[in-house]
Amino acid sequence: MNPHEVLGVDESASEAEIRKAYKKQALKYHPDKVTDPAEKEVNETKFKEITHAYEILTGKAKGGSQYEEFDEEMGFGAEFFQQGFPGESGGMPPPPPPRQRKNEDVVVEIALTIFEMYNGKNVKFQLSKDVMCSNCEGSGWRRRKNGALYDPPLVDCHKCHGKGFTEHSMRTPFGFSTVQRRACETCHAAGKVRSRPGSEKHKCAVCKGRGLVSKQETVLVSVERGASVGDTVRMAKMADQTLDGNEPGDLVFVVKEKDPGARQLPGFERRGNDLYISVDLPLVDALSGFDDFVIAQTYDDRTLTWSMPRGKVVRPGDILKVPGEGWTYREEGGDSTCLFGDLYVTINIGFPPDYWFSERGDLTQLKNLLPTSKSHEDEDQRADPKNQERIANYEVVRELPPQPEEPQSNPYAEANARAQDVPPECATQ
């Protein structure tokens, strides 16, 4: 605060101009001119501020320091500079705290189905946030009768009690107790803050003295196609406003999956940007070819079909790679072009059930159609009927047993075993 600004005069003003400005301000804010207790208290504070500014400036005209008395009342007098700080001999005051220029962001989760993440979606979000009151411009005070804004007087900061700093006890590594001073974050080391209205009569009719009002707003959140869990949509400066002069934080929407178990497309597995699925193909189609065999429904509601020309055989374990039918994504740091991964389809051949034929002639026809094994055609490869045995005890399993771990060899045990097998007459020479 500058005493020239309090009286509304230039720094080059003469003593006569200072006295004239003081008289004008003192008459305007004299406490005896009002009867309301709350307004009287406000005028008293403002009157003291004006009087003190006049005393400082007149002290300058007499040859004294223009800020000496002012600094002492504000809490920055000589005793402030002589108290010192831990580890410093000069006793300099703490620097003003760095201003937080932006408030914290507000994070909101937005739940989407896997289909909505794949195709993208625009979501309407009902936003309720605090904004600065336009009627009082954040002061909380009622406007004057002529419609002008009321300029609240400066009062001691409630946190530092007008000193501009707070004290915190701490213990050093050597066991000593010391006091650390920190610049007050509430008043930003000034020691003074603008007063807030105490009575309903002086409060702003719109914000009721808060300086802030609640605003309802509908925002459109646009989630791009190919979103993944954890992706964010950021709206700059859309969070609550505050009265500390900081910029509002951002509104950050974080994508999460709605009902992860209800994917509605069973069998699909996502690995990175690729999709994987298995399909069962009938044996007759695998041998004879087919047209428009349905592989799957896609996440954007398309039907993928597959055809195989006559004479082309599909074998168990064959895998189809379908380029561009995987998950959609965008390259990090690139443009907004939408890219697609690949789809991998594992083919399982569906064999008929046991005893599928209706007549033995069906088997004969099948044997005549399908090529036989070379071992059945070559008589030399047939087993000797006098030296063969038909197995009767067996079962069909779907997988091989796990491979047993090989035991680690012990050279000392092997050496002892070999020594025990040595004949007695060969043990010593």
Coordinates of C-alpha atoms in Angstrom, one line a residue:
M1 CA 0.0 0.0 0.0
N2 CA 1.3 3.5 -0.9
P3 CA 0.2 6.5 1.2
H4 CA 0.0 8.6 -2.0
E5 CA -2.5 6.1 -3.4
V6 CA -4.5 6.2 -0.2
L7 CA -4.9 10.0 -0.4
G8 CA -5.2 10.0 -4.2
V9 CA -2.3 12.4 -4.8
D10 CA 0.8 12.2 -7.0
E11 CA 4.2 11.6 -5.5
S12 CA 5.2 15.1 -6.5
A13 CA 2.4 16.7 -4.6
S14 CA 3.2 19.6 -2.3
E15 CA 2.4 19.7 1.4
A16 CA -0.6 22.0 0.7
E17 CA -2.0 19.5 -1.8
I18 CA -1.5 16.6 0.6
R19 CA -3.3 18.5 3.4
K20 CA -6.2 19.4 1.0
A21 CA -6.6 15.8 -0.1
Y22 CA -6.5 14.6 3.5
K23 CA -9.2 17.0 4.6
K24 CA -11.4 15.8 1.7
Q25 CA -11.0 12.1 2.5
A26 CA -11.3 12.6 6.3
L27 CA -14.6 14.4 5.9
K28 CA -15.9 11.7 3.6
Y29 CA -15.0 8.8 5.9
H30 CA -15.4 10.4 9.3
P31 CA -17.0 7.8 11.7
D32 CA -19.4 10.4 13.2
K33 CA -21.2 10.8 9.9
V34 CA -22.8 7.4 10.0
T35 CA -25.0 5.7 12.7
D36 CA -25.0 2.1 11.5
P37 CA -22.5 0.2 13.8
A38 CA -21.2 -1.9 10.9
E39 CA -20.7 1.0 8.6
K40 CA -19.2 3.1 11.5
E41 CA -16.6 0.3 12.0
V42 CA -15.7 0.4 8.4
N43 CA -15.3 4.2 8.3
E44 CA -13.2 4.1 11.5
T45 CA -10.8 1.7 9.8
K46 CA -10.7 3.8 6.6
F47 CA -10.3 7.0 8.6
K48 CA -7.3 5.6 10.5
E49 CA -5.7 4.5 7.2
I50 CA -6.2 8.0 5.8
T51 CA -4.8 9.7 8.9
H52 CA -1.8 7.5 9.0
A53 CA -1.0 8.1 5.3
Y54 CA -1.2 11.9 6.0
E55 CA 1.2 11.6 8.9
I56 CA 3.7 9.7 6.8
L57 CA 3.6 12.2 4.0
T58 CA 3.8 15.2 6.3
G59 CA 6.7 13.5 8.0
K60 CA 8.4 13.4 4.7
A61 CA 7.9 17.1 4.1
K62 CA 9.6 17.8 7.5
G63 CA 12.7 15.8 6.4
G64 CA 11.8 12.4 8.0
S65 CA 11.6 9.0 6.2
Q66 CA 8.3 8.8 4.3
Y67 CA 7.8 5.1 5.0
E68 CA 9.4 4.7 8.5
E69 CA 6.2 4.9 10.6
F70 CA 4.1 3.2 7.9
D71 CA 6.4 0.2 7.8
E72 CA 6.4 -0.1 11.6
E73 CA 2.6 -0.3 11.7
M74 CA 2.6 -2.8 8.8
G75 CA 5.0 -5.0 10.8
F76 CA 8.2 -4.4 8.7
G77 CA 10.0 -2.0 11.1
A78 CA 13.5 -2.3 12.4
E79 CA 12.6 -5.0 15.0
F80 CA 11.5 -7.2 12.1
F81 CA 14.8 -7.0 10.3
Q82 CA 16.8 -7.6 13.6
Q83 CA 15.2 -10.9 14.5
G84 CA 17.0 -13.0 12.0
F85 CA 16.4 -16.5 10.6
P86 CA 17.9 -19.9 11.3
G87 CA 21.3 -20.1 9.7
E88 CA 21.5 -16.4 8.7
S89 CA 23.4 -13.7 10.5
G90 CA 22.1 -10.8 8.5
G91 CA 18.5 -11.1 9.8
M92 CA 16.8 -10.4 6.4
P93 CA 13.0 -10.9 6.2
P94 CA 11.6 -13.9 4.4
P95 CA 11.0 -13.3 0.7
P96 CA 7.4 -13.1 -0.5
P97 CA 6.0 -16.6 -1.2
P98 CA 5.8 -17.5 -4.9
R99 CA 2.4 -16.7 -6.2
Q100 CA 0.4 -19.8 -7.3
R101 CA -0.7 -18.5 -10.6
K102 CA -3.1 -21.4 -11.3
N103 CA -5.3 -23.4 -9.0
E104 CA -5.4 -27.2 -8.9
D105 CA -7.1 -29.1 -11.7
V106 CA -10.5 -30.8 -11.1
V107 CA -10.5 -34.5 -12.2
V108 CA -13.8 -36.1 -13.2
E109 CA -14.2 -39.7 -14.3
I110 CA -16.3 -40.4 -17.4
A111 CA -17.5 -44.0 -17.9
L112 CA -17.8 -45.3 -21.5
T113 CA -18.6 -48.7 -22.9
I114 CA -15.9 -50.4 -25.0
F115 CA -18.0 -49.6 -28.1
E116 CA -18.1 -45.9 -27.2
M117 CA -14.4 -45.9 -26.7
Y118 CA -13.8 -47.6 -30.1
N119 CA -16.2 -45.3 -32.0
G120 CA -15.8 -42.1 -30.0
K121 CA -18.6 -40.2 -28.3
N122 CA -19.7 -36.7 -27.4
V123 CA -20.9 -36.6 -23.8
K124 CA -22.9 -33.7 -22.3
F125 CA -21.8 -32.9 -18.7
Q126 CA -23.7 -30.7 -16.3
L127 CA -21.1 -28.4 -14.7
S128 CA -21.6 -26.5 -11.5
K129 CA -18.7 -24.2 -10.6
D130 CA -17.9 -21.0 -8.6
V131 CA -17.3 -17.8 -10.6
M132 CA -16.5 -14.3 -9.4
C133 CA -19.6 -12.2 -8.7
S134 CA -20.0 -9.6 -11.5
N135 CA -22.1 -7.3 -9.2
C136 CA -19.4 -6.6 -6.6
E137 CA -16.4 -7.9 -8.6
G138 CA -15.5 -10.3 -5.8
S139 CA -15.3 -7.9 -2.9
G140 CA -18.6 -9.1 -1.3
W141 CA -19.7 -5.5 -0.5
R142 CA -22.9 -3.9 -1.6
R143 CA -22.5 -1.2 -4.3
R144 CA -22.9 2.4 -3.3
K145 CA -26.2 4.3 -3.8
N146 CA -24.8 5.9 -7.0
G147 CA -23.9 2.4 -8.3
A148 CA -20.2 2.7 -7.8
L149 CA -18.2 -0.1 -6.4
Y150 CA -17.2 0.1 -2.8
D151 CA -13.5 0.0 -2.1
P152 CA -13.0 -2.1 1.1
P153 CA -10.5 -0.8 3.6
L154 CA -7.3 -2.7 4.5
V155 CA -7.3 -4.7 7.7
D156 CA -4.8 -6.9 9.5
C157 CA -4.5 -10.4 8.0
H158 CA -6.2 -12.9 10.2
K159 CA -3.5 -15.5 9.7
C160 CA -0.3 -13.5 10.4
H161 CA -2.1 -10.8 12.5
G162 CA -0.6 -8.0 10.3
K163 CA 3.0 -9.1 10.5
G164 CA 3.3 -10.5 7.0
F165 CA 4.9 -13.7 8.2
T166 CA 4.1 -16.7 10.3
E167 CA 6.4 -18.5 12.7
H168 CA 7.0 -22.2 13.0
S169 CA 9.0 -24.0 15.6
M170 CA 11.5 -26.6 14.4
R171 CA 14.4 -28.6 15.8
T172 CA 17.7 -28.7 14.1
P173 CA 19.8 -31.9 13.6
F174 CA 22.0 -30.7 16.5
G175 CA 19.1 -30.8 18.9
F176 CA 18.5 -27.0 19.1
S177 CA 15.0 -25.5 18.9
T178 CA 14.6 -22.6 16.6
V179 CA 11.9 -20.6 15.0
Q180 CA 11.5 -20.4 11.2
R181 CA 9.6 -17.6 9.6
R182 CA 7.6 -18.0 6.5
A183 CA 6.0 -15.4 4.4
C184 CA 2.2 -15.4 4.9
E185 CA 0.5 -17.0 2.0
T186 CA -2.9 -15.5 2.8
C187 CA -1.8 -11.8 2.4
H188 CA 1.3 -12.6 0.3
A189 CA 3.6 -11.0 3.0
A190 CA 1.7 -7.7 2.9
G191 CA 0.2 -8.1 6.4
K192 CA -3.0 -6.5 5.2
V193 CA -6.1 -7.8 3.4
R194 CA -9.3 -6.2 2.2
S195 CA -12.0 -6.4 4.8
R196 CA -15.1 -8.5 4.2
P197 CA -18.6 -7.2 5.1
G198 CA -19.8 -8.2 8.6
S199 CA -23.5 -7.3 8.4
E200 CA -26.2 -8.3 6.0
K201 CA -26.8 -4.7 5.2
H202 CA -23.4 -4.3 3.6
K203 CA -23.3 -7.6 1.8
C204 CA -23.7 -7.8 -1.9
A205 CA -27.3 -8.6 -2.8
V206 CA -26.2 -11.2 -5.5
C207 CA -23.4 -13.2 -3.8
K208 CA -24.5 -12.5 -0.1
G209 CA -20.9 -11.4 0.7
R210 CA -19.1 -14.5 -0.7
G211 CA -17.7 -12.7 -3.7
L212 CA -18.5 -15.8 -5.7
V213 CA -21.7 -17.2 -7.2
S214 CA -22.5 -20.7 -8.4
K215 CA -22.9 -21.1 -12.2
Q216 CA -24.6 -24.0 -13.9
E217 CA -23.3 -24.8 -17.4
T218 CA -23.6 -27.6 -19.9
V219 CA -20.3 -28.6 -21.5
L220 CA -19.7 -31.0 -24.4
V221 CA -17.0 -33.5 -23.7
S222 CA -15.7 -34.9 -27.0
V223 CA -13.9 -38.3 -26.6
E224 CA -12.1 -39.2 -29.8
R225 CA -12.4 -42.5 -31.5
G226 CA -10.0 -45.2 -30.3
A227 CA -9.9 -44.0 -26.7
S228 CA -8.4 -46.2 -24.0
V229 CA -8.8 -46.5 -20.3
G230 CA -6.9 -43.6 -18.6
D231 CA -7.1 -41.2 -21.6
T232 CA -7.9 -37.6 -20.6
V233 CA -9.9 -34.8 -22.1
R234 CA -8.7 -31.4 -20.8
M235 CA -10.8 -28.2 -20.7
A236 CA -8.6 -25.3 -19.8
K237 CA -9.6 -22.9 -17.0
M238 CA -13.0 -24.5 -16.6
A239 CA -12.7 -25.3 -12.9
D240 CA -13.8 -23.1 -10.0
Q241 CA -12.7 -19.5 -9.7
T242 CA -11.2 -18.1 -6.5
L243 CA -10.7 -14.7 -4.9
D244 CA -6.9 -15.0 -4.5
G245 CA -6.2 -13.8 -8.1
N246 CA -5.1 -17.2 -9.3
E247 CA -6.2 -18.6 -12.6
P248 CA -8.8 -21.3 -12.5
G249 CA -7.6 -24.8 -12.8
D250 CA -8.4 -27.1 -15.7
L251 CA -11.4 -29.5 -15.9
V252 CA -9.9 -33.0 -16.7
F253 CA -12.1 -35.9 -17.7
V254 CA -10.5 -39.3 -17.3
V255 CA -11.9 -42.2 -19.4
K256 CA -12.8 -45.4 -17.6
E257 CA -14.6 -48.5 -18.9
K258 CA -18.3 -49.0 -18.0
D259 CA -19.2 -52.6 -17.1
P260 CA -15.9 -54.3 -18.2
G261 CA -17.5 -57.7 -18.0
A262 CA -20.4 -56.9 -20.4
R263 CA -18.4 -56.5 -23.6
Q264 CA -21.2 -57.9 -25.8
L265 CA -18.6 -59.2 -28.3
P266 CA -17.4 -62.5 -26.7
G267 CA -14.2 -64.0 -27.8
F268 CA -12.3 -60.8 -28.6
E269 CA -9.0 -60.1 -26.9
R270 CA -7.1 -56.9 -27.2
R271 CA -3.3 -56.8 -27.1
G272 CA -2.1 -53.3 -27.7
N273 CA -3.7 -52.1 -30.9
D274 CA -4.4 -55.6 -32.3
L275 CA -7.5 -57.8 -31.8
Y276 CA -7.5 -61.6 -31.5
I277 CA -10.4 -64.1 -31.9
S278 CA -10.9 -67.8 -32.6
V279 CA -13.5 -69.3 -34.9
D280 CA -14.7 -72.8 -35.5
L281 CA -14.9 -73.9 -39.1
P282 CA -16.8 -77.1 -40.1
L283 CA -14.6 -79.9 -41.5
V284 CA -16.6 -80.1 -44.7
D285 CA -15.9 -76.3 -45.3
A286 CA -12.3 -76.7 -44.5
L287 CA -12.0 -79.4 -47.1
S288 CA -14.3 -78.2 -49.8
G289 CA -14.1 -74.4 -49.6
F290 CA -16.9 -72.0 -48.8
D291 CA -18.4 -68.5 -49.4
D292 CA -19.1 -65.7 -46.9
F293 CA -18.3 -67.5 -43.7
V294 CA -19.1 -65.1 -40.8
I295 CA -16.0 -64.4 -38.7
A296 CA -17.3 -61.8 -36.2
Q297 CA -19.3 -58.6 -35.6
T298 CA -17.0 -55.6 -35.3
Y299 CA -17.2 -52.8 -32.6
D300 CA -18.6 -50.5 -35.2
D301 CA -21.4 -52.9 -36.1
R302 CA -20.1 -54.4 -39.3
T303 CA -20.1 -58.1 -40.2
L304 CA -16.8 -59.6 -41.4
T305 CA -17.1 -62.6 -43.7
W306 CA -14.5 -64.9 -45.3
S307 CA -14.5 -67.0 -48.5
M308 CA -12.2 -69.8 -49.6
P309 CA -12.0 -71.0 -53.2
R310 CA -12.9 -74.7 -54.0
G311 CA -9.9 -77.0 -53.6
K312 CA -8.2 -74.7 -51.1
V313 CA -7.8 -76.6 -47.8
V314 CA -7.9 -74.9 -44.4
R315 CA -5.8 -76.7 -41.8
P316 CA -6.2 -76.7 -37.9
G317 CA -4.2 -73.9 -36.4
D318 CA -4.2 -71.7 -39.4
I319 CA -4.3 -68.0 -38.5
L320 CA -5.7 -65.2 -40.6
K321 CA -4.2 -61.7 -40.4
V322 CA -6.7 -59.1 -41.4
P323 CA -5.0 -55.7 -41.7
G324 CA -6.8 -52.6 -40.5
E325 CA -9.5 -54.5 -38.5
G326 CA -7.9 -54.1 -35.1
W327 CA -8.3 -51.3 -32.5
T328 CA -8.2 -47.7 -33.6
Y329 CA -5.6 -45.3 -32.3
R330 CA -3.6 -42.2 -33.0
E331 CA 0.2 -41.9 -33.0
E332 CA 1.6 -40.0 -30.1
G333 CA 3.0 -36.7 -31.3
G334 CA 1.5 -37.1 -34.7
D335 CA -1.5 -35.6 -36.5
S336 CA -5.1 -36.5 -35.7
T337 CA -5.2 -39.2 -38.4
C338 CA -7.0 -42.3 -37.1
L339 CA -5.0 -45.5 -37.5
F340 CA -6.0 -49.1 -37.0
G341 CA -4.3 -52.2 -35.7
D342 CA -4.7 -55.7 -37.2
L343 CA -7.2 -58.6 -36.5
Y344 CA -5.8 -62.1 -36.0
V345 CA -8.2 -65.0 -36.4
T346 CA -7.2 -68.5 -35.2
I347 CA -9.0 -71.2 -37.2
N348 CA -10.3 -74.3 -35.2
I349 CA -11.6 -77.1 -37.4
G350 CA -14.8 -78.5 -36.1
F351 CA -14.9 -82.3 -36.6
P352 CA -18.2 -84.2 -36.7
P353 CA -19.4 -86.3 -33.6
D354 CA -18.6 -89.9 -33.2
Y355 CA -20.6 -92.3 -35.4
W356 CA -21.7 -89.5 -37.6
F357 CA -22.5 -91.6 -40.7
S358 CA -25.9 -93.1 -41.2
E359 CA -24.9 -96.0 -43.4
R360 CA -21.6 -97.8 -43.9
G361 CA -21.7 -96.8 -47.5
D362 CA -21.1 -93.2 -46.4
L363 CA -17.7 -94.3 -45.1
T364 CA -16.9 -96.1 -48.3
Q365 CA -17.8 -93.0 -50.3
L366 CA -15.6 -90.8 -48.0
K367 CA -12.6 -93.2 -48.4
N368 CA -13.0 -93.1 -52.1
L369 CA -13.1 -89.3 -52.2
L370 CA -10.3 -88.5 -49.7
P371 CA -6.7 -89.4 -50.4
T372 CA -5.4 -92.2 -48.3
S373 CA -2.2 -92.4 -46.3
K374 CA 0.9 -93.6 -48.1
S375 CA 1.4 -96.3 -45.4
H376 CA -2.0 -97.9 -46.3
E377 CA -1.0 -98.0 -50.0
D378 CA 2.4 -99.5 -49.5
E379 CA 2.1 -103.2 -48.6
D380 CA 5.8 -103.2 -47.4
Q381 CA 4.9 -100.8 -44.7
R382 CA 2.2 -103.0 -43.1
A383 CA 3.0 -104.6 -39.7
D384 CA 3.7 -108.3 -39.4
P385 CA 0.4 -109.8 -38.3
K386 CA 2.3 -112.3 -36.1
N387 CA 4.2 -109.5 -34.3
Q388 CA 1.5 -106.9 -33.6
E389 CA -0.8 -106.1 -30.6
R390 CA -4.0 -104.1 -30.6
I391 CA -4.2 -101.5 -27.8
A392 CA -7.5 -101.7 -25.9
N393 CA -6.9 -99.3 -22.9
Y394 CA -6.6 -95.7 -24.0
E395 CA -8.2 -92.2 -23.6
V396 CA -8.2 -89.1 -25.8
V397 CA -6.6 -86.0 -24.1
R398 CA -6.6 -82.4 -25.3
E399 CA -3.1 -81.4 -24.2
L400 CA 0.3 -83.0 -23.4
P401 CA 1.5 -83.3 -19.8
P402 CA 3.9 -80.7 -18.6
Q403 CA 7.6 -81.3 -19.3
P404 CA 9.3 -82.5 -16.1
E405 CA 12.2 -80.6 -14.9
E406 CA 15.5 -82.2 -15.4
P407 CA 17.3 -83.0 -12.1
Q408 CA 20.4 -81.1 -11.5
S409 CA 23.5 -83.4 -11.6
N410 CA 25.6 -83.7 -8.4
P411 CA 29.2 -84.5 -9.4
Y412 CA 30.0 -85.6 -5.8
A413 CA 27.2 -88.1 -5.6
E414 CA 28.1 -89.5 -9.0
A415 CA 31.7 -89.9 -7.9
N416 CA 30.6 -91.7 -4.7
A417 CA 28.4 -94.0 -6.7
R418 CA 31.2 -94.9 -9.1
A419 CA 33.5 -95.5 -6.2
Q420 CA 31.1 -97.9 -4.6
D421 CA 31.1 -100.0 -7.8
V422 CA 34.9 -100.4 -7.9
P423 CA 36.0 -104.0 -6.9
P424 CA 37.9 -104.3 -3.7
E425 CA 41.0 -105.5 -5.4
C426 CA 41.0 -102.4 -7.6
A427 CA 40.4 -99.9 -4.8
T428 CA 44.1 -99.7 -4.0
Q429 CA 47.1 -100.2 -6.2

